[in-house]
Coordinates of N, CA, C and O in Angstrom, one line a residue:
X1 N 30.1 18.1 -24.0 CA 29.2 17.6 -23.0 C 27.8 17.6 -23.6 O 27.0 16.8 -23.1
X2 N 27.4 18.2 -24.2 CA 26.2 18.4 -24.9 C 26.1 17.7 -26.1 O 24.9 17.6 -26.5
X3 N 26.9 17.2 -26.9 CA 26.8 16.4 -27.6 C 26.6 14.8 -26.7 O 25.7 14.0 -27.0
X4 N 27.1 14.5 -26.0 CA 27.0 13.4 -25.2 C 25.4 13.2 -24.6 O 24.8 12.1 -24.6
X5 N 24.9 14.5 -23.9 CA 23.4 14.6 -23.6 C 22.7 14.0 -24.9 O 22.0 13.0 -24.9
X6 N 22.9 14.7 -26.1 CA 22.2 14.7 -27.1 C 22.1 13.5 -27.4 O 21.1 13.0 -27.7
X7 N 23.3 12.9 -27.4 CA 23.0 11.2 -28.1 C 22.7 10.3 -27.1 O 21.9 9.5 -27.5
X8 N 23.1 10.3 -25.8 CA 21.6 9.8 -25.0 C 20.6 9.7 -25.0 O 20.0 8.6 -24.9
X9 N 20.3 10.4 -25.1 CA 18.5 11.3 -25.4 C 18.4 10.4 -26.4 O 17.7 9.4 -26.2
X10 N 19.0 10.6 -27.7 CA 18.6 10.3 -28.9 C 18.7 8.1 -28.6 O 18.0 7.5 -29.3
X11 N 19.1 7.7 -28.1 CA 19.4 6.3 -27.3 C 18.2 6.5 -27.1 O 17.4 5.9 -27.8
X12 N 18.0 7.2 -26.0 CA 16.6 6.6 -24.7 C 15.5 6.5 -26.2 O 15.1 5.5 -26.7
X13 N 15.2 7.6 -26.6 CA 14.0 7.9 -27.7 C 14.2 6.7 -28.8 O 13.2 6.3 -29.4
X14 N 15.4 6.3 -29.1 CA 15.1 5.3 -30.2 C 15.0 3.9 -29.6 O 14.7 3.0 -30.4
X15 N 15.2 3.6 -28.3 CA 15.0 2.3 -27.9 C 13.3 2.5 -27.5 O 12.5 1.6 -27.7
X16 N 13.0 3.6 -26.9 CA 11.9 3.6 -26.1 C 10.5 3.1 -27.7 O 9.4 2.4 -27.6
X17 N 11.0 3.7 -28.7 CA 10.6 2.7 -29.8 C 10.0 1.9 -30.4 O 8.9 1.7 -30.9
X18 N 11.3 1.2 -30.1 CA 11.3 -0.5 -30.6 C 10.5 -1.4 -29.8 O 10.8 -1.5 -28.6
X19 N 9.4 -1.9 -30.1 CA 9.0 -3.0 -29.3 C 9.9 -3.8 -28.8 O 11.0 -4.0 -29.3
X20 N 9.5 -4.3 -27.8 CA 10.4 -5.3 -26.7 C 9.7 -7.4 -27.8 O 10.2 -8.4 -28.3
X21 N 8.6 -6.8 -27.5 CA 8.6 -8.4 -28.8 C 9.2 -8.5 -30.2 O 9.5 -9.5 -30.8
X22 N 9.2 -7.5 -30.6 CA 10.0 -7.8 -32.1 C 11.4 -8.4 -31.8 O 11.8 -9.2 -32.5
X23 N 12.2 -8.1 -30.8 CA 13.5 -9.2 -30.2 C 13.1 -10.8 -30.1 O 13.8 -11.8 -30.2
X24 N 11.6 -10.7 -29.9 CA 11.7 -12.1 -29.4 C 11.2 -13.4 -29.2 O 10.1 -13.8 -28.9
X25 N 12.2 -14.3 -29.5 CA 12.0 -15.3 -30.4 C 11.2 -16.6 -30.1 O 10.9 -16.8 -29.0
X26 N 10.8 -17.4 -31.0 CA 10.3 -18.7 -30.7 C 11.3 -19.7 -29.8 O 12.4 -19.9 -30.2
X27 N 10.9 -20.2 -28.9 CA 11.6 -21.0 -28.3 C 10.4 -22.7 -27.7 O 9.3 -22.7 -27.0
X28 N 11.2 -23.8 -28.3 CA 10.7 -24.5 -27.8 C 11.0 -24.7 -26.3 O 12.1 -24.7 -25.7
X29 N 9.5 -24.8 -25.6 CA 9.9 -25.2 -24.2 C 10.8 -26.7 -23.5 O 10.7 -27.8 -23.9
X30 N 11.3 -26.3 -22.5 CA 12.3 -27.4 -22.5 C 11.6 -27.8 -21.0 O 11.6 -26.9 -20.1
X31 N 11.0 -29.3 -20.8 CA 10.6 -30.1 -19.7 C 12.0 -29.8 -18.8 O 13.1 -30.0 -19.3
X32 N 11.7 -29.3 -17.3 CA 12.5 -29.7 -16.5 C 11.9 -30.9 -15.5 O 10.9 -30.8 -14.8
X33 N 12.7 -32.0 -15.6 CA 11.9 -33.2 -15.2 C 12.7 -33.5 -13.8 O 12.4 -34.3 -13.0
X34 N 13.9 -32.7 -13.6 CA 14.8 -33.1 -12.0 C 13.6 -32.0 -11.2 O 13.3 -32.6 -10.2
X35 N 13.2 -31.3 -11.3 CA 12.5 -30.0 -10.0 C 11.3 -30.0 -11.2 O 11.4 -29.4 -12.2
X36 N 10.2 -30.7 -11.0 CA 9.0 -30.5 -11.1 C 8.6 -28.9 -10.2 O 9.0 -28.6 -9.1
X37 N 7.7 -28.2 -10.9 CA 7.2 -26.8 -9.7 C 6.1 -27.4 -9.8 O 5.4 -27.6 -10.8
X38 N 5.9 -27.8 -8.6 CA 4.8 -27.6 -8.1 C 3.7 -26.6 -8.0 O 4.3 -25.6 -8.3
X39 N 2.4 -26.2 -7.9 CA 1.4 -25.1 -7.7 C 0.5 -25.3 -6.7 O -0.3 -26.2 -6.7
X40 N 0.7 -24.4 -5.6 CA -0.3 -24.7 -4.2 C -1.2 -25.1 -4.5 O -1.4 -25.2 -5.7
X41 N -2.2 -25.4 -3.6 CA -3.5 -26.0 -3.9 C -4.3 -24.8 -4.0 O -5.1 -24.8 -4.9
X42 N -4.2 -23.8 -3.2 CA -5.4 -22.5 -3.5 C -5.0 -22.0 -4.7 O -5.9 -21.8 -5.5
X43 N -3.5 -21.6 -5.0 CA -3.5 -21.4 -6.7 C -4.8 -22.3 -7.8 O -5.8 -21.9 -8.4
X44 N -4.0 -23.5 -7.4 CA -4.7 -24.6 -8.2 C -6.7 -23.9 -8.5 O -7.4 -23.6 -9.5
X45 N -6.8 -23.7 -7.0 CA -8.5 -23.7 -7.1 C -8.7 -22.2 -7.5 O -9.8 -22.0 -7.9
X46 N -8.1 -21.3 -7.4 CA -8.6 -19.9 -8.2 C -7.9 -20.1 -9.5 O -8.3 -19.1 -10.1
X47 N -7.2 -20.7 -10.4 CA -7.5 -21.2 -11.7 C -8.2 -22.1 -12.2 O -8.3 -22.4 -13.4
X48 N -8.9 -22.8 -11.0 CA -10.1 -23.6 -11.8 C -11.4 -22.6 -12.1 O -12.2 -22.6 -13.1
X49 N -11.2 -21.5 -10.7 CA -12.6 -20.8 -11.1 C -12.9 -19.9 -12.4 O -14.0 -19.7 -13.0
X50 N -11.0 -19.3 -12.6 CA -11.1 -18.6 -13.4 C -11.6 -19.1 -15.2 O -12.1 -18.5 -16.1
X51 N -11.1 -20.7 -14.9 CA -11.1 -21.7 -16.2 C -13.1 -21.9 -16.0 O -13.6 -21.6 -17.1
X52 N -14.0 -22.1 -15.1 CA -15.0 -22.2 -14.8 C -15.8 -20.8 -15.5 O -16.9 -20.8 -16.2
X53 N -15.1 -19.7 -15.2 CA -16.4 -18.5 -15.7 C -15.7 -18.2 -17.1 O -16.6 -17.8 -17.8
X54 N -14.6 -18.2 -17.9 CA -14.3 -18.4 -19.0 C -15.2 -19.6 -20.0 O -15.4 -19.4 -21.2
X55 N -15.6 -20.3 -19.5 CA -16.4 -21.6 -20.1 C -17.8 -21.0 -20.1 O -18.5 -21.1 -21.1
X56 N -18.1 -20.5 -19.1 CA -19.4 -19.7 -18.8 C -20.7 -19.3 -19.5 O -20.7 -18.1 -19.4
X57 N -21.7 -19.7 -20.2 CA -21.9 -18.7 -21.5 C -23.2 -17.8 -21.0 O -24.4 -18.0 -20.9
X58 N -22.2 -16.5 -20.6 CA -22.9 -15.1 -20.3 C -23.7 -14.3 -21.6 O -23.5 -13.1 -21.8
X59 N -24.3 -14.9 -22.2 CA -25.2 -14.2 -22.7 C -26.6 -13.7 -22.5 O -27.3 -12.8 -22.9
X60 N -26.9 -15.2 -21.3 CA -27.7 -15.4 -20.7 C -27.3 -14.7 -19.5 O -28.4 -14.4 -19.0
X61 N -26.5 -14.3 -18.7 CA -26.9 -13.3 -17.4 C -26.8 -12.0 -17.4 O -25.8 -11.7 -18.0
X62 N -27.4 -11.1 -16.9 CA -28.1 -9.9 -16.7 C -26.7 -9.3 -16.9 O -25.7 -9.9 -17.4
X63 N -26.6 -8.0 -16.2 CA -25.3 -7.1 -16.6 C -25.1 -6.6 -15.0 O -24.2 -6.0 -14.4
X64 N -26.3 -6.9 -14.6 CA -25.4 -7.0 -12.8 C -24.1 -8.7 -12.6 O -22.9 -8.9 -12.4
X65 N -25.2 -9.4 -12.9 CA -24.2 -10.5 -12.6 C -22.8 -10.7 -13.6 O -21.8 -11.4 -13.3
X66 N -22.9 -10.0 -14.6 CA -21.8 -9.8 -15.6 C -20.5 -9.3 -15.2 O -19.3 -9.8 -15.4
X67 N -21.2 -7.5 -14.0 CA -20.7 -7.0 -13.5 C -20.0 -7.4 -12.0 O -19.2 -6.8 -11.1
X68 N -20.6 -8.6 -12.1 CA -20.1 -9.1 -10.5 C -18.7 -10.3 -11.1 O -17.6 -10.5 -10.6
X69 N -19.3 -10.9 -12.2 CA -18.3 -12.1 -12.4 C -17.1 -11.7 -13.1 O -16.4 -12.5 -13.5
X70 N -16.8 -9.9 -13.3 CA -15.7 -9.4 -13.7 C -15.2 -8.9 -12.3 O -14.0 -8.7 -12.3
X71 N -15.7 -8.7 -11.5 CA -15.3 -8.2 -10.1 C -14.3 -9.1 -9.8 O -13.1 -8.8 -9.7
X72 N -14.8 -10.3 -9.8 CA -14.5 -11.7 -9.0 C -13.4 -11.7 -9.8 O -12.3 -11.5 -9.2
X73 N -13.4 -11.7 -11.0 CA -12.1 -12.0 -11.9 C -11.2 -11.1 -11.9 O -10.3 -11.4 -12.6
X74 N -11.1 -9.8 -11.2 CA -10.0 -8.9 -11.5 C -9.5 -8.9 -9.9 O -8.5 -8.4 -9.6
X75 N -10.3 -9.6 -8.8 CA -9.7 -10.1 -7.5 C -9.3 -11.3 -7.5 O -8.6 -11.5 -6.5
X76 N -9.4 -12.8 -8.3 CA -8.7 -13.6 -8.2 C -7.5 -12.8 -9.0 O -6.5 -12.6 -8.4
X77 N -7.5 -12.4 -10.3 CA -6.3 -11.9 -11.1 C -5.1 -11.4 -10.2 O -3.9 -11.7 -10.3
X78 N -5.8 -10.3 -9.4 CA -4.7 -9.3 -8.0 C -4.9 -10.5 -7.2 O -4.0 -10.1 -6.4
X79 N -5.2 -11.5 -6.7 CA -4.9 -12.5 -5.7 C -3.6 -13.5 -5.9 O -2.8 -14.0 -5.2
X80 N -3.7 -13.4 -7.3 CA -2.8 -14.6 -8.1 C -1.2 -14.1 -8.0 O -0.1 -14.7 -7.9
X81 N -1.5 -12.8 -8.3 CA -0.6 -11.8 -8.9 C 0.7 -11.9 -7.3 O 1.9 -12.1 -7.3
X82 N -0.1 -11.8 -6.4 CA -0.1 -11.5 -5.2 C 1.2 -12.8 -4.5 O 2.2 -12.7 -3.7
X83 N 0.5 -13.9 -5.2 CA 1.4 -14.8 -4.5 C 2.4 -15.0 -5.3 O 3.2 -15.7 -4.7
X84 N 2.8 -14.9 -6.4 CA 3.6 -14.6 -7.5 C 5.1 -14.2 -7.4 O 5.4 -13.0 -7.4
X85 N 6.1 -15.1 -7.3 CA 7.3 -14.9 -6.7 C 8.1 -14.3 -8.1 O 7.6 -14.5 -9.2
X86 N 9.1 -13.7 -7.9 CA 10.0 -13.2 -9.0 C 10.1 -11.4 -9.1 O 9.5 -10.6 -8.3
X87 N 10.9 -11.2 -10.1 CA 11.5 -9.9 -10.0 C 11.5 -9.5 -11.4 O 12.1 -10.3 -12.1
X88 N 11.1 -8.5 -12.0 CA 10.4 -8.0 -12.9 C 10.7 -6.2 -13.2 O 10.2 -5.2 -12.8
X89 N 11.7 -6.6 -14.2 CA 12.4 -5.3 -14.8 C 11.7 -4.6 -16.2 O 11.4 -5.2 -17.2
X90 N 11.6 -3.3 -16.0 CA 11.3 -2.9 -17.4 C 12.8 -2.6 -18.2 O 13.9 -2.6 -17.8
X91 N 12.1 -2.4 -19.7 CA 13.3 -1.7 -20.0 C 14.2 -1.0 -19.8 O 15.4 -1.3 -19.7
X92 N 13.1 0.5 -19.7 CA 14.2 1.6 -19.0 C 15.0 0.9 -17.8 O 16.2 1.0 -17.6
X93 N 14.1 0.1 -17.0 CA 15.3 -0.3 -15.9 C 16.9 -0.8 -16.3 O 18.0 -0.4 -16.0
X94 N 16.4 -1.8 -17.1 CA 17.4 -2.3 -17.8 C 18.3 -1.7 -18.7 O 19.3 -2.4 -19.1
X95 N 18.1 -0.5 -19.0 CA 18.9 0.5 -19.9 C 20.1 1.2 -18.5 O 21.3 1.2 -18.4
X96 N 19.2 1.7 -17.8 CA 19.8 2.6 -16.9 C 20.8 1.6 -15.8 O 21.8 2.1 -15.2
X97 N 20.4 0.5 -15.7 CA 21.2 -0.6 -15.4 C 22.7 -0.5 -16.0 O 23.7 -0.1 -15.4
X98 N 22.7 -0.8 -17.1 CA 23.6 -1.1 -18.2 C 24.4 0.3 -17.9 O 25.5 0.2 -17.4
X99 N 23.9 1.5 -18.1 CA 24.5 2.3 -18.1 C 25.4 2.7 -16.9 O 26.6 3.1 -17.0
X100 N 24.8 2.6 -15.8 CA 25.7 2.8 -14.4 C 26.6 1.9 -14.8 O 27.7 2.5 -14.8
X101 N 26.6 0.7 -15.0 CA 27.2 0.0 -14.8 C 28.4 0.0 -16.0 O 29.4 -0.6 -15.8
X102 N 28.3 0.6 -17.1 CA 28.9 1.0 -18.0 C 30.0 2.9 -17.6 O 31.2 3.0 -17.9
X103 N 29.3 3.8 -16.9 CA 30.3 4.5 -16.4 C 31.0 4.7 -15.0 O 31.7 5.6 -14.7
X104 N 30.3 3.2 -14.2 CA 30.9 3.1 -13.0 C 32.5 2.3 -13.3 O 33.5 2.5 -12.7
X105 N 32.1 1.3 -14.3 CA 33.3 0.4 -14.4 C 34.3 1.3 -15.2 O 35.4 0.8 -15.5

């Protein structure tokens, strides 16, 4: 039994490792032209703004207004995030996944 902990362990620690991008590869993108996705229109306009203060050239404004137009940008960022549909696993999820699923079966 302890040899089985041990090489677990030694699993979790050598995957925890490896970067997750060194797996991963170039892929050309493939047009899906039957289901166009669409993007709401308020999406649309909080990435124009964010494309707007990126263009911006802040060298010229003070370090209050600097401090404000990063404000603005890390609340459209959590606004965006916010409407953002999908489901979003880390590794370890995905390890421990595998595994139940490996001594349940």
């Amino acid at each position: 039994m302890k040899k089985v902990t041990f090489y677990l362990m030694l699993m979790f620690v050598t995957l925890s490792m490896i970067p997750s991008q060194a797996f991963a590869a170039e892929k050309n993108p493939i047009e899906n032209v039957n289901s166009p996705k669409e993007i709401p229109a308020e999406v649309k306009v909080l990435l124009n703004r964010l494309d707007e203060i990126k263009a911006m050239d802040k060298s010229e404004l003070s370090s209050s207004e600097k401090k404000e137009l990063r404000k603005e940008v890390r609340a459209i960022k959590a606004e965006l995030k916010s409407t953002g549909n999908g489901v979003y696993l880390s590794v370890g999820a995905i390890i421990i996944i595998i595994l139940l699923l490996i001594l349940l079966l």
